[in-house]
Amino acid sequence: MNFKVIGAGLAGVEAAWQIARAGHKVTLIEQKPLKKSPAHKSDHFAELVCSNSLKASRLDSAAGLLKEEMMRLGSLTVPIARECAVPAGGALAVDREIFSKTVTEKIKSNPNIEIIYAEACEIPTNDDTVTIVATGPLTEGRLSEAIKELCGGYLSFYDAAAPIVTAESVDMSVAFGASRYGRGGDDDYLNCPFNKEQYERFIGELVNAEGAVVHDFDVYEGCMPIEKLAKRGLDAPRFGPMKPVGLTDPSTGRRPWAAVQLRRENADGTMYNLVGFQTNLKFGEQKRVFSMIPGLENAEFVRYGVMHRNSFLDSPRVLNSDFSLKSKPNVFFAGQITGVEGYMESASSGIVAGINAVRYAREQKPLHLPKTTMTGALSAYIGDETVKNFQPMGANFGILPPLENKIRDKRERYHAFAQRALDDLKGAVDENNN
């Protein structure tokens, strides 16, 4: 049986890694550096195109639990992320260049993985081949048409990325280093504090700034452009990404009226991104309006925020929960194109697809992880035919079955969710290996 993986993003490299570590030869097809989407800049695999944060690290968080499950399933990307982490309070953020470069080196050095640099224009569906399509939410051209023909069309939404500024251009007489509630080191985040007058003037300019695209977008809530959020109400950003809770401005000794947090972008701390400031504003407008942020009056923007089209399958109609195609069980999909939302969610789907591609080739039953695990719950969601208005889903405790015993304390409840998940994951993996 031949194995092919199309796309070397987070999902694709995890899928290829799983096939290779199972002892099979696999061909990984990647169009970079020959061709890049508008959002991609690097020639390396597993490029992080939006934030450099892989979300929370702690086990009693949905994101932290997902990463721990991935580790126990033999993830390629999670241990690499931990090796090249940059300070980010309770989050796992990485130096994105080192991360992608290291992933690429690992894939290239694996003797079971053959890399072909080419633009895939069709999907192999012949019976002697198991194919995993992990081309991401920006799939276009002939391959996009091939997927539409095979799957009966797409659903789509728009995603946005935040600007990045140089650290040396931030006015540190105004901005101050601190993590909310004292979590993490004081240099993990920089904070730009607003008083009420500054905030209201900023919001007024933000909501009237000119966007790069004039029509409205169907945007995933977790990537809502800051200007669109501001149009929901004057205080909407102040209760969202600009919330000042847990912060004390050392220059006043009081909590700011609002604050913009800057998160370290790389290991050297030379760049910071504006947390929660995904945007669709024109570049000139970004420079004008975001320079109104206290401490960023003379900021040097090394990357402006961008918005790009993301597409995903109507997965409950076309995919099984093992990520195989219902009409062609030797064809699998993985990554954001399936409707899982987030870096690690995409990578985890690649792990599941890779494991099940091997099991299909060996004529074994698919591995269905328990729905009590974060990985299993996400997999179940994409194959749940009862979901009629399918939208992308990231890791969250809301998709897990309730606990047998109710626990009022949220932290204790999340810890119980995590413990149950890891216990059930171990049982499923042990059973799978026997």
CSV table of C-alpha atoms in Angstrom, one decimal:
chain,number,residue,atom,x,y,z
A,1,MET,CA,0.0,0.0,0.0
A,2,ASN,CA,1.3,3.5,-0.9
A,3,PHE,CA,0.9,6.4,1.5
A,4,LYS,CA,0.7,10.0,0.3
A,5,VAL,CA,0.2,13.2,2.4
A,6,ILE,CA,-0.6,16.4,0.6
A,7,GLY,CA,0.5,19.5,2.5
A,8,ALA,CA,3.3,20.0,5.0
A,9,GLY,CA,1.6,22.2,7.5
A,10,LEU,CA,1.0,21.2,11.1
A,11,ALA,CA,-1.5,18.5,10.2
A,12,GLY,CA,0.5,17.2,7.3
A,13,VAL,CA,3.8,16.8,9.1
A,14,GLU,CA,2.0,15.1,12.0
A,15,ALA,CA,0.2,12.7,9.7
A,16,ALA,CA,3.4,11.8,7.8
A,17,TRP,CA,5.3,11.4,11.1
A,18,GLN,CA,2.7,8.9,12.4
A,19,ILE,CA,2.9,6.8,9.2
A,20,ALA,CA,6.7,6.9,9.2
A,21,ARG,CA,7.0,5.9,12.9
A,22,ALA,CA,4.7,3.0,12.2
A,23,GLY,CA,7.4,1.7,9.8
A,24,HIS,CA,5.8,2.7,6.4
A,25,LYS,CA,7.2,4.7,3.6
A,26,VAL,CA,5.2,7.9,2.9
A,27,THR,CA,5.4,10.6,0.3
A,28,LEU,CA,4.9,14.1,1.5
A,29,ILE,CA,3.9,16.6,-1.2
A,30,GLU,CA,4.4,20.3,-0.5
A,31,GLN,CA,4.0,23.2,-2.9
A,32,LYS,CA,6.4,25.6,-1.0
A,33,PRO,CA,8.8,27.1,-2.0
A,34,LEU,CA,7.5,26.8,-5.6
A,35,LYS,CA,4.2,28.4,-4.7
A,36,LYS,CA,2.9,30.2,-1.6
A,37,SER,CA,-0.5,31.4,-0.4
A,38,PRO,CA,-0.8,35.1,0.4
A,39,ALA,CA,-0.5,34.3,4.1
A,40,HIS,CA,2.7,32.2,3.9
A,41,LYS,CA,6.2,33.7,3.9
A,42,SER,CA,8.6,31.0,5.0
A,43,ASP,CA,9.9,28.1,3.0
A,44,HIS,CA,9.8,25.8,6.0
A,45,PHE,CA,7.1,23.3,7.0
A,46,ALA,CA,4.6,23.8,9.8
A,47,GLU,CA,4.7,27.6,9.3
A,48,LEU,CA,2.7,29.6,11.9
A,49,VAL,CA,0.9,32.3,9.9
A,50,CYS,CA,-1.2,34.0,12.6
A,51,SER,CA,-0.1,34.1,16.2
A,52,ASN,CA,3.0,32.4,17.7
A,53,SER,CA,1.0,31.2,20.7
A,54,LEU,CA,-0.1,27.6,21.0
A,55,LYS,CA,-2.4,28.6,23.8
A,56,ALA,CA,-2.3,27.6,27.5
A,57,SER,CA,0.2,25.1,28.8
A,58,ARG,CA,-1.4,24.1,32.1
A,59,LEU,CA,-3.0,20.7,32.2
A,60,ASP,CA,-6.3,22.0,33.7
A,61,SER,CA,-6.9,24.0,30.5
A,62,ALA,CA,-8.5,22.7,27.3
A,63,ALA,CA,-5.4,23.7,25.2
A,64,GLY,CA,-3.0,22.2,27.7
A,65,LEU,CA,-4.9,19.0,27.9
A,66,LEU,CA,-4.9,18.7,24.2
A,67,LYS,CA,-1.1,19.1,24.0
A,68,GLU,CA,-0.6,16.5,26.7
A,69,GLU,CA,-2.8,14.0,24.8
A,70,MET,CA,-0.8,14.7,21.7
A,71,MET,CA,2.5,14.0,23.5
A,72,ARG,CA,1.1,10.7,24.6
A,73,LEU,CA,0.1,9.8,21.0
A,74,GLY,CA,3.6,10.5,19.7
A,75,SER,CA,3.3,14.1,18.5
A,76,LEU,CA,6.1,15.6,16.4
A,77,THR,CA,5.3,19.2,17.0
A,78,VAL,CA,4.5,19.5,20.7
A,79,PRO,CA,8.0,18.5,22.0
A,80,ILE,CA,9.6,20.8,19.4
A,81,ALA,CA,7.4,23.6,20.5
A,82,ARG,CA,8.4,23.1,24.1
A,83,GLU,CA,12.1,23.1,23.1
A,84,CYS,CA,11.8,26.5,21.3
A,85,ALA,CA,9.3,28.2,23.6
A,86,VAL,CA,9.5,31.9,24.4
A,87,PRO,CA,8.2,33.5,27.7
A,88,ALA,CA,4.5,34.0,27.5
A,89,GLY,CA,3.1,33.6,31.0
A,90,GLY,CA,0.9,30.5,31.2
A,91,ALA,CA,0.8,30.1,27.4
A,92,LEU,CA,3.1,28.0,25.2
A,93,ALA,CA,4.4,30.5,22.6
A,94,VAL,CA,7.3,29.7,20.3
A,95,ASP,CA,9.9,31.4,18.2
A,96,ARG,CA,8.1,30.6,15.0
A,97,GLU,CA,11.2,30.6,12.8
A,98,ILE,CA,13.1,28.1,15.0
A,99,PHE,CA,9.9,26.0,15.4
A,100,SER,CA,9.3,25.6,11.7
A,101,LYS,CA,12.9,25.1,10.9
A,102,THR,CA,13.2,22.3,13.5
A,103,VAL,CA,10.1,20.6,12.3
A,104,THR,CA,11.4,20.7,8.7
A,105,GLU,CA,14.7,19.2,9.7
A,106,LYS,CA,13.0,16.4,11.6
A,107,ILE,CA,10.9,15.5,8.6
A,108,LYS,CA,13.7,15.7,6.1
A,109,SER,CA,15.9,13.5,8.2
A,110,ASN,CA,13.3,10.7,8.6
A,111,PRO,CA,14.3,7.9,6.2
A,112,ASN,CA,10.7,6.8,5.8
A,113,ILE,CA,9.5,10.2,4.5
A,114,GLU,CA,10.1,11.2,0.8
A,115,ILE,CA,9.5,14.8,0.1
A,116,ILE,CA,8.2,16.0,-3.3
A,117,TYR,CA,8.1,19.8,-3.9
A,118,ALA,CA,5.2,20.2,-6.3
A,119,GLU,CA,1.8,21.7,-6.5
A,120,ALA,CA,-0.8,18.9,-6.1
A,121,CYS,CA,-3.5,19.2,-8.7
A,122,GLU,CA,-5.5,16.0,-8.0
A,123,ILE,CA,-6.2,13.6,-5.2
A,124,PRO,CA,-5.1,10.0,-5.6
A,125,THR,CA,-8.1,7.8,-4.9
A,126,ASN,CA,-6.9,4.5,-6.4
A,127,ASP,CA,-7.3,1.4,-4.2
A,128,ASP,CA,-3.6,0.8,-3.7
A,129,THR,CA,-3.0,4.3,-2.2
A,130,VAL,CA,-4.0,5.8,1.1
A,131,THR,CA,-4.1,9.6,0.8
A,132,ILE,CA,-4.3,12.3,3.5
A,133,VAL,CA,-5.2,15.8,2.3
A,134,ALA,CA,-3.8,18.4,4.7
A,135,THR,CA,-3.7,21.4,2.5
A,136,GLY,CA,-5.1,23.9,5.0
A,137,PRO,CA,-7.8,26.5,4.9
A,138,LEU,CA,-6.2,28.4,2.0
A,139,THR,CA,-6.5,25.6,-0.6
A,140,GLU,CA,-7.0,27.0,-4.1
A,141,GLY,CA,-6.6,26.3,-7.8
A,142,ARG,CA,-7.1,22.9,-9.4
A,143,LEU,CA,-6.7,21.0,-6.1
A,144,SER,CA,-9.5,23.1,-4.6
A,145,GLU,CA,-11.7,22.1,-7.5
A,146,ALA,CA,-10.8,18.4,-7.1
A,147,ILE,CA,-11.8,18.6,-3.4
A,148,LYS,CA,-15.0,20.3,-4.3
A,149,GLU,CA,-15.8,17.5,-6.8
A,150,LEU,CA,-14.9,14.8,-4.3
A,151,CYS,CA,-16.6,16.3,-1.3
A,152,GLY,CA,-19.5,18.4,-2.8
A,153,GLY,CA,-18.3,21.8,-1.9
A,154,TYR,CA,-16.9,24.0,0.9
A,155,LEU,CA,-18.1,26.2,3.7
A,156,SER,CA,-15.9,29.2,4.3
A,157,PHE,CA,-15.1,32.0,6.7
A,158,TYR,CA,-12.4,34.7,7.0
A,159,ASP,CA,-9.5,34.7,9.4
A,160,ALA,CA,-7.4,37.6,10.6
A,161,ALA,CA,-3.8,38.1,11.9
A,162,ALA,CA,-2.5,40.7,14.3
A,163,PRO,CA,0.3,43.3,13.6
A,164,ILE,CA,3.8,42.9,15.0
A,165,VAL,CA,6.0,45.8,16.2
A,166,THR,CA,9.7,46.0,17.2
A,167,ALA,CA,10.5,45.9,20.9
A,168,GLU,CA,12.9,48.8,20.7
A,169,SER,CA,10.2,51.1,19.2
A,170,VAL,CA,7.8,50.7,22.2
A,171,ASP,CA,8.0,53.6,24.6
A,172,MET,CA,8.8,51.9,27.9
A,173,SER,CA,8.2,55.1,29.8
A,174,VAL,CA,4.5,54.4,29.1
A,175,ALA,CA,4.3,50.7,28.6
A,176,PHE,CA,5.1,48.3,31.4
A,177,GLY,CA,5.9,44.6,31.7
A,178,ALA,CA,3.4,42.4,33.5
A,179,SER,CA,1.3,39.3,33.1
A,180,ARG,CA,-2.4,39.5,34.2
A,181,TYR,CA,-2.8,38.4,37.8
A,182,GLY,CA,1.0,38.0,38.1
A,183,ARG,CA,1.1,34.8,36.1
A,184,GLY,CA,4.5,34.4,34.4
A,185,GLY,CA,7.4,36.8,34.3
A,186,ASP,CA,7.1,40.6,34.1
A,187,ASP,CA,8.8,40.5,30.7
A,188,ASP,CA,6.4,38.0,29.1
A,189,TYR,CA,4.0,40.7,28.1
A,190,LEU,CA,4.2,44.5,27.6
A,191,ASN,CA,1.1,46.5,28.5
A,192,CYS,CA,0.0,49.8,27.0
A,193,PRO,CA,-2.4,51.5,29.4
A,194,PHE,CA,-5.3,53.8,28.5
A,195,ASN,CA,-7.2,56.3,30.6
A,196,LYS,CA,-10.8,56.7,29.8
A,197,GLU,CA,-10.3,59.7,27.5
A,198,GLN,CA,-7.6,58.0,25.5
A,199,TYR,CA,-9.6,54.9,25.1
A,200,GLU,CA,-12.8,56.6,23.9
A,201,ARG,CA,-10.8,58.6,21.3
A,202,PHE,CA,-9.0,55.5,20.1
A,203,ILE,CA,-12.2,53.5,19.7
A,204,GLY,CA,-13.8,56.4,17.8
A,205,GLU,CA,-10.9,56.4,15.3
A,206,LEU,CA,-10.9,52.6,15.1
A,207,VAL,CA,-14.6,52.1,14.2
A,208,ASN,CA,-14.3,54.8,11.5
A,209,ALA,CA,-11.0,53.6,10.0
A,210,GLU,CA,-11.0,52.3,6.4
A,211,GLY,CA,-10.9,48.5,5.9
A,212,ALA,CA,-9.1,46.7,3.2
A,213,VAL,CA,-12.3,45.0,2.0
A,214,VAL,CA,-15.6,46.8,2.0
A,215,HIS,CA,-18.1,44.0,2.5
A,216,ASP,CA,-18.8,42.2,5.7
A,217,PHE,CA,-17.2,38.9,6.6
A,218,ASP,CA,-18.3,35.7,8.2
A,219,VAL,CA,-15.5,35.6,10.8
A,220,TYR,CA,-14.8,32.9,13.3
A,221,GLU,CA,-15.4,34.4,16.7
A,222,GLY,CA,-12.0,33.6,18.1
A,223,CYS,CA,-10.4,35.7,15.2
A,224,MET,CA,-12.8,38.6,15.3
A,225,PRO,CA,-11.1,41.7,13.8
A,226,ILE,CA,-10.6,44.3,16.5
A,227,GLU,CA,-12.5,47.0,14.5
A,228,LYS,CA,-15.5,44.7,14.1
A,229,LEU,CA,-15.5,44.0,17.8
A,230,ALA,CA,-15.4,47.7,18.5
A,231,LYS,CA,-18.5,48.3,16.4
A,232,ARG,CA,-20.5,46.0,18.7
A,233,GLY,CA,-20.2,48.7,21.4
A,234,LEU,CA,-17.9,51.2,23.0
A,235,ASP,CA,-16.9,48.8,25.9
A,236,ALA,CA,-16.7,45.6,23.8
A,237,PRO,CA,-12.9,45.7,23.4
A,238,ARG,CA,-12.5,46.7,27.1
A,239,PHE,CA,-14.3,43.5,28.1
A,240,GLY,CA,-12.4,41.5,25.4
A,241,PRO,CA,-8.7,41.7,24.4
A,242,MET,CA,-8.3,45.2,26.0
A,243,LYS,CA,-9.5,44.2,29.4
A,244,PRO,CA,-7.4,45.7,32.2
A,245,VAL,CA,-8.3,43.2,34.9
A,246,GLY,CA,-5.3,41.7,36.7
A,247,LEU,CA,-3.0,44.7,35.7
A,248,THR,CA,-1.7,47.6,37.8
A,249,ASP,CA,-0.1,50.5,36.0
A,250,PRO,CA,3.1,51.3,38.0
A,251,SER,CA,3.0,55.0,37.0
A,252,THR,CA,-0.4,55.4,38.7
A,253,GLY,CA,-0.7,52.5,41.1
A,254,ARG,CA,-4.1,51.8,39.7
A,255,ARG,CA,-5.8,49.6,37.2
A,256,PRO,CA,-5.9,51.2,33.7
A,257,TRP,CA,-9.2,52.0,32.1
A,258,ALA,CA,-8.1,49.6,29.3
A,259,ALA,CA,-4.9,48.1,28.1
A,260,VAL,CA,-3.4,46.6,24.9
A,261,GLN,CA,-1.1,43.6,25.7
A,262,LEU,CA,1.9,42.9,23.5
A,263,ARG,CA,3.2,39.4,23.5
A,264,ARG,CA,6.8,38.4,22.8
A,265,GLU,CA,7.1,37.1,19.2
A,266,ASN,CA,10.5,35.6,19.2
A,267,ALA,CA,13.1,34.1,21.7
A,268,ASP,CA,15.3,37.2,21.5
A,269,GLY,CA,12.4,39.5,22.5
A,270,THR,CA,13.0,41.8,19.6
A,271,MET,CA,9.4,41.7,18.3
A,272,TYR,CA,6.0,41.8,19.9
A,273,ASN,CA,2.5,41.1,18.5
A,274,LEU,CA,-0.6,43.0,19.5
A,275,VAL,CA,-2.7,40.4,21.4
A,276,GLY,CA,-6.2,40.1,20.1
A,277,PHE,CA,-5.7,42.8,17.4
A,278,GLN,CA,-6.4,40.8,14.3
A,279,THR,CA,-7.5,43.3,11.8
A,280,ASN,CA,-8.8,44.0,8.3
A,281,LEU,CA,-7.8,47.7,8.2
A,282,LYS,CA,-5.7,49.1,5.4
A,283,PHE,CA,-2.0,49.2,6.2
A,284,GLY,CA,-1.9,53.0,6.3
A,285,GLU,CA,-4.9,53.0,8.7
A,286,GLN,CA,-3.3,50.5,10.9
A,287,LYS,CA,-0.2,52.7,11.2
A,288,ARG,CA,-2.4,55.8,12.0
A,289,VAL,CA,-4.9,54.2,14.4
A,290,PHE,CA,-2.6,51.8,16.2
A,291,SER,CA,0.0,54.5,16.8
A,292,MET,CA,-2.7,56.1,19.0
A,293,ILE,CA,-2.1,53.3,21.5
A,294,PRO,CA,-0.2,54.7,24.5
A,295,GLY,CA,3.4,53.6,24.1
A,296,LEU,CA,3.1,52.8,20.4
A,297,GLU,CA,3.2,56.4,19.1
A,298,ASN,CA,6.5,55.7,17.4
A,299,ALA,CA,6.1,52.0,16.9
A,300,GLU,CA,7.8,50.3,14.0
A,301,PHE,CA,5.5,47.8,12.4
A,302,VAL,CA,7.4,44.9,11.0
A,303,ARG,CA,4.2,43.2,9.8
A,304,TYR,CA,0.7,44.6,9.5
A,305,GLY,CA,-2.4,42.7,10.2
A,306,VAL,CA,-3.9,40.8,7.3
A,307,MET,CA,-7.1,39.0,6.5
A,308,HIS,CA,-7.4,36.0,4.3
A,309,ARG,CA,-10.1,33.6,3.2
A,310,ASN,CA,-10.3,30.2,5.0
A,311,SER,CA,-12.3,27.3,3.7
A,312,PHE,CA,-13.4,24.2,5.4
A,313,LEU,CA,-15.5,21.1,4.6
A,314,ASP,CA,-19.0,20.4,5.7
A,315,SER,CA,-17.3,17.6,7.6
A,316,PRO,CA,-20.3,16.0,9.3
A,317,ARG,CA,-21.7,15.3,5.9
A,318,VAL,CA,-18.6,14.0,4.2
A,319,LEU,CA,-16.1,12.8,6.9
A,320,ASN,CA,-16.1,10.0,9.5
A,321,SER,CA,-14.8,10.7,12.9
A,322,ASP,CA,-11.5,9.0,12.0
A,323,PHE,CA,-11.1,11.8,9.4
A,324,SER,CA,-11.7,9.4,6.5
A,325,LEU,CA,-14.0,10.3,3.6
A,326,LYS,CA,-17.3,8.5,3.8
A,327,SER,CA,-17.4,8.0,0.0
A,328,LYS,CA,-13.7,7.0,-0.3
A,329,PRO,CA,-12.4,5.5,3.0
A,330,ASN,CA,-8.8,5.3,1.7
A,331,VAL,CA,-8.9,9.2,1.5
A,332,PHE,CA,-8.4,11.1,4.7
A,333,PHE,CA,-8.5,14.8,5.5
A,334,ALA,CA,-6.7,16.6,8.3
A,335,GLY,CA,-6.1,20.1,9.6
A,336,GLN,CA,-8.2,23.3,9.5
A,337,ILE,CA,-9.8,22.2,6.2
A,338,THR,CA,-11.8,19.7,8.3
A,339,GLY,CA,-13.2,22.4,10.6
A,340,VAL,CA,-10.9,21.9,13.6
A,341,GLU,CA,-9.8,25.4,14.7
A,342,GLY,CA,-6.4,26.2,16.0
A,343,TYR,CA,-2.8,25.3,15.5
A,344,MET,CA,-2.7,22.3,17.9
A,345,GLU,CA,-6.2,21.2,17.0
A,346,SER,CA,-5.0,21.0,13.4
A,347,ALA,CA,-1.9,19.1,14.4
A,348,SER,CA,-3.9,16.7,16.6
A,349,SER,CA,-6.2,15.9,13.6
A,350,GLY,CA,-3.1,15.0,11.6
A,351,ILE,CA,-2.0,12.6,14.3
A,352,VAL,CA,-5.4,10.9,14.3
A,353,ALA,CA,-5.6,10.8,10.5
A,354,GLY,CA,-2.1,9.4,10.3
A,355,ILE,CA,-2.8,6.6,12.8
A,356,ASN,CA,-6.0,5.7,11.1
A,357,ALA,CA,-4.4,5.7,7.6
A,358,VAL,CA,-2.0,3.1,8.8
A,359,ARG,CA,-4.9,1.1,10.4
A,360,TYR,CA,-6.9,1.2,7.2
A,361,ALA,CA,-3.9,-0.1,5.2
A,362,ARG,CA,-3.5,-2.9,7.7
A,363,GLU,CA,-7.2,-3.7,7.5
A,364,GLN,CA,-7.6,-2.9,11.2
A,365,LYS,CA,-10.6,-1.1,12.8
A,366,PRO,CA,-10.2,2.7,13.1
A,367,LEU,CA,-8.9,4.2,16.3
A,368,HIS,CA,-11.8,6.1,17.9
A,369,LEU,CA,-10.5,7.9,21.0
A,370,PRO,CA,-12.9,8.3,23.9
A,371,LYS,CA,-15.1,11.4,23.7
A,372,THR,CA,-13.9,12.1,27.2
A,373,THR,CA,-10.5,13.0,25.7
A,374,MET,CA,-10.1,16.4,24.0
A,375,THR,CA,-8.7,14.7,20.9
A,376,GLY,CA,-11.6,12.3,20.8
A,377,ALA,CA,-14.2,15.0,21.4
A,378,LEU,CA,-12.9,17.1,18.5
A,379,SER,CA,-12.8,14.0,16.2
A,380,ALA,CA,-16.3,13.1,17.2
A,381,TYR,CA,-17.5,16.7,16.5
A,382,ILE,CA,-16.2,16.8,12.9
A,383,GLY,CA,-18.1,13.5,12.2
A,384,ASP,CA,-21.3,14.3,14.1
A,385,GLU,CA,-24.1,14.2,11.6
A,386,THR,CA,-26.5,15.8,14.1
A,387,VAL,CA,-24.5,19.0,13.7
A,388,LYS,CA,-26.5,20.9,11.0
A,389,ASN,CA,-24.9,24.3,11.0
A,390,PHE,CA,-21.3,23.2,11.1
A,391,GLN,CA,-18.7,25.8,12.2
A,392,PRO,CA,-15.0,25.5,13.2
A,393,MET,CA,-14.4,24.2,16.7
A,394,GLY,CA,-11.3,24.6,18.9
A,395,ALA,CA,-10.4,22.7,22.1
A,396,ASN,CA,-12.7,23.6,25.0
A,397,PHE,CA,-14.2,21.7,27.9
A,398,GLY,CA,-17.7,22.4,26.7
A,399,ILE,CA,-17.4,19.6,24.1
A,400,LEU,CA,-16.5,16.9,26.7
A,401,PRO,CA,-19.2,14.8,28.4
A,402,PRO,CA,-20.1,16.0,31.9
A,403,LEU,CA,-18.5,14.6,34.9
A,404,GLU,CA,-20.4,12.0,36.9
A,405,ASN,CA,-20.1,14.1,40.1
A,406,LYS,CA,-20.7,17.8,39.8
A,407,ILE,CA,-17.8,20.0,40.9
A,408,ARG,CA,-18.5,23.7,41.5
A,409,ASP,CA,-15.0,25.0,41.7
A,410,LYS,CA,-14.0,25.6,38.0
A,411,ARG,CA,-10.3,24.9,38.5
A,412,GLU,CA,-11.1,21.6,40.3
A,413,ARG,CA,-13.6,20.7,37.7
A,414,TYR,CA,-11.2,21.3,34.8
A,415,HIS,CA,-8.5,19.3,36.7
A,416,ALA,CA,-11.1,16.4,37.0
A,417,PHE,CA,-11.8,16.6,33.3
A,418,ALA,CA,-8.1,16.4,32.5
A,419,GLN,CA,-7.5,13.5,34.8
A,420,ARG,CA,-10.4,11.5,33.4
A,421,ALA,CA,-9.3,12.3,29.9
A,422,LEU,CA,-5.7,11.0,30.4
A,423,ASP,CA,-6.9,7.9,32.2
A,424,ASP,CA,-9.3,7.1,29.4
A,425,LEU,CA,-6.6,7.9,26.8
A,426,LYS,CA,-4.2,5.5,28.4
A,427,GLY,CA,-6.9,2.8,28.4
A,428,ALA,CA,-7.7,3.3,24.7
A,429,VAL,CA,-4.0,3.4,23.7
A,430,ASP,CA,-3.2,0.2,25.7
A,431,GLU,CA,-6.2,-1.5,24.1
A,432,ASN,CA,-5.1,-0.4,20.6
A,433,ASN,CA,-1.6,-1.7,21.2
A,434,ASN,CA,-2.7,-5.1,22.3
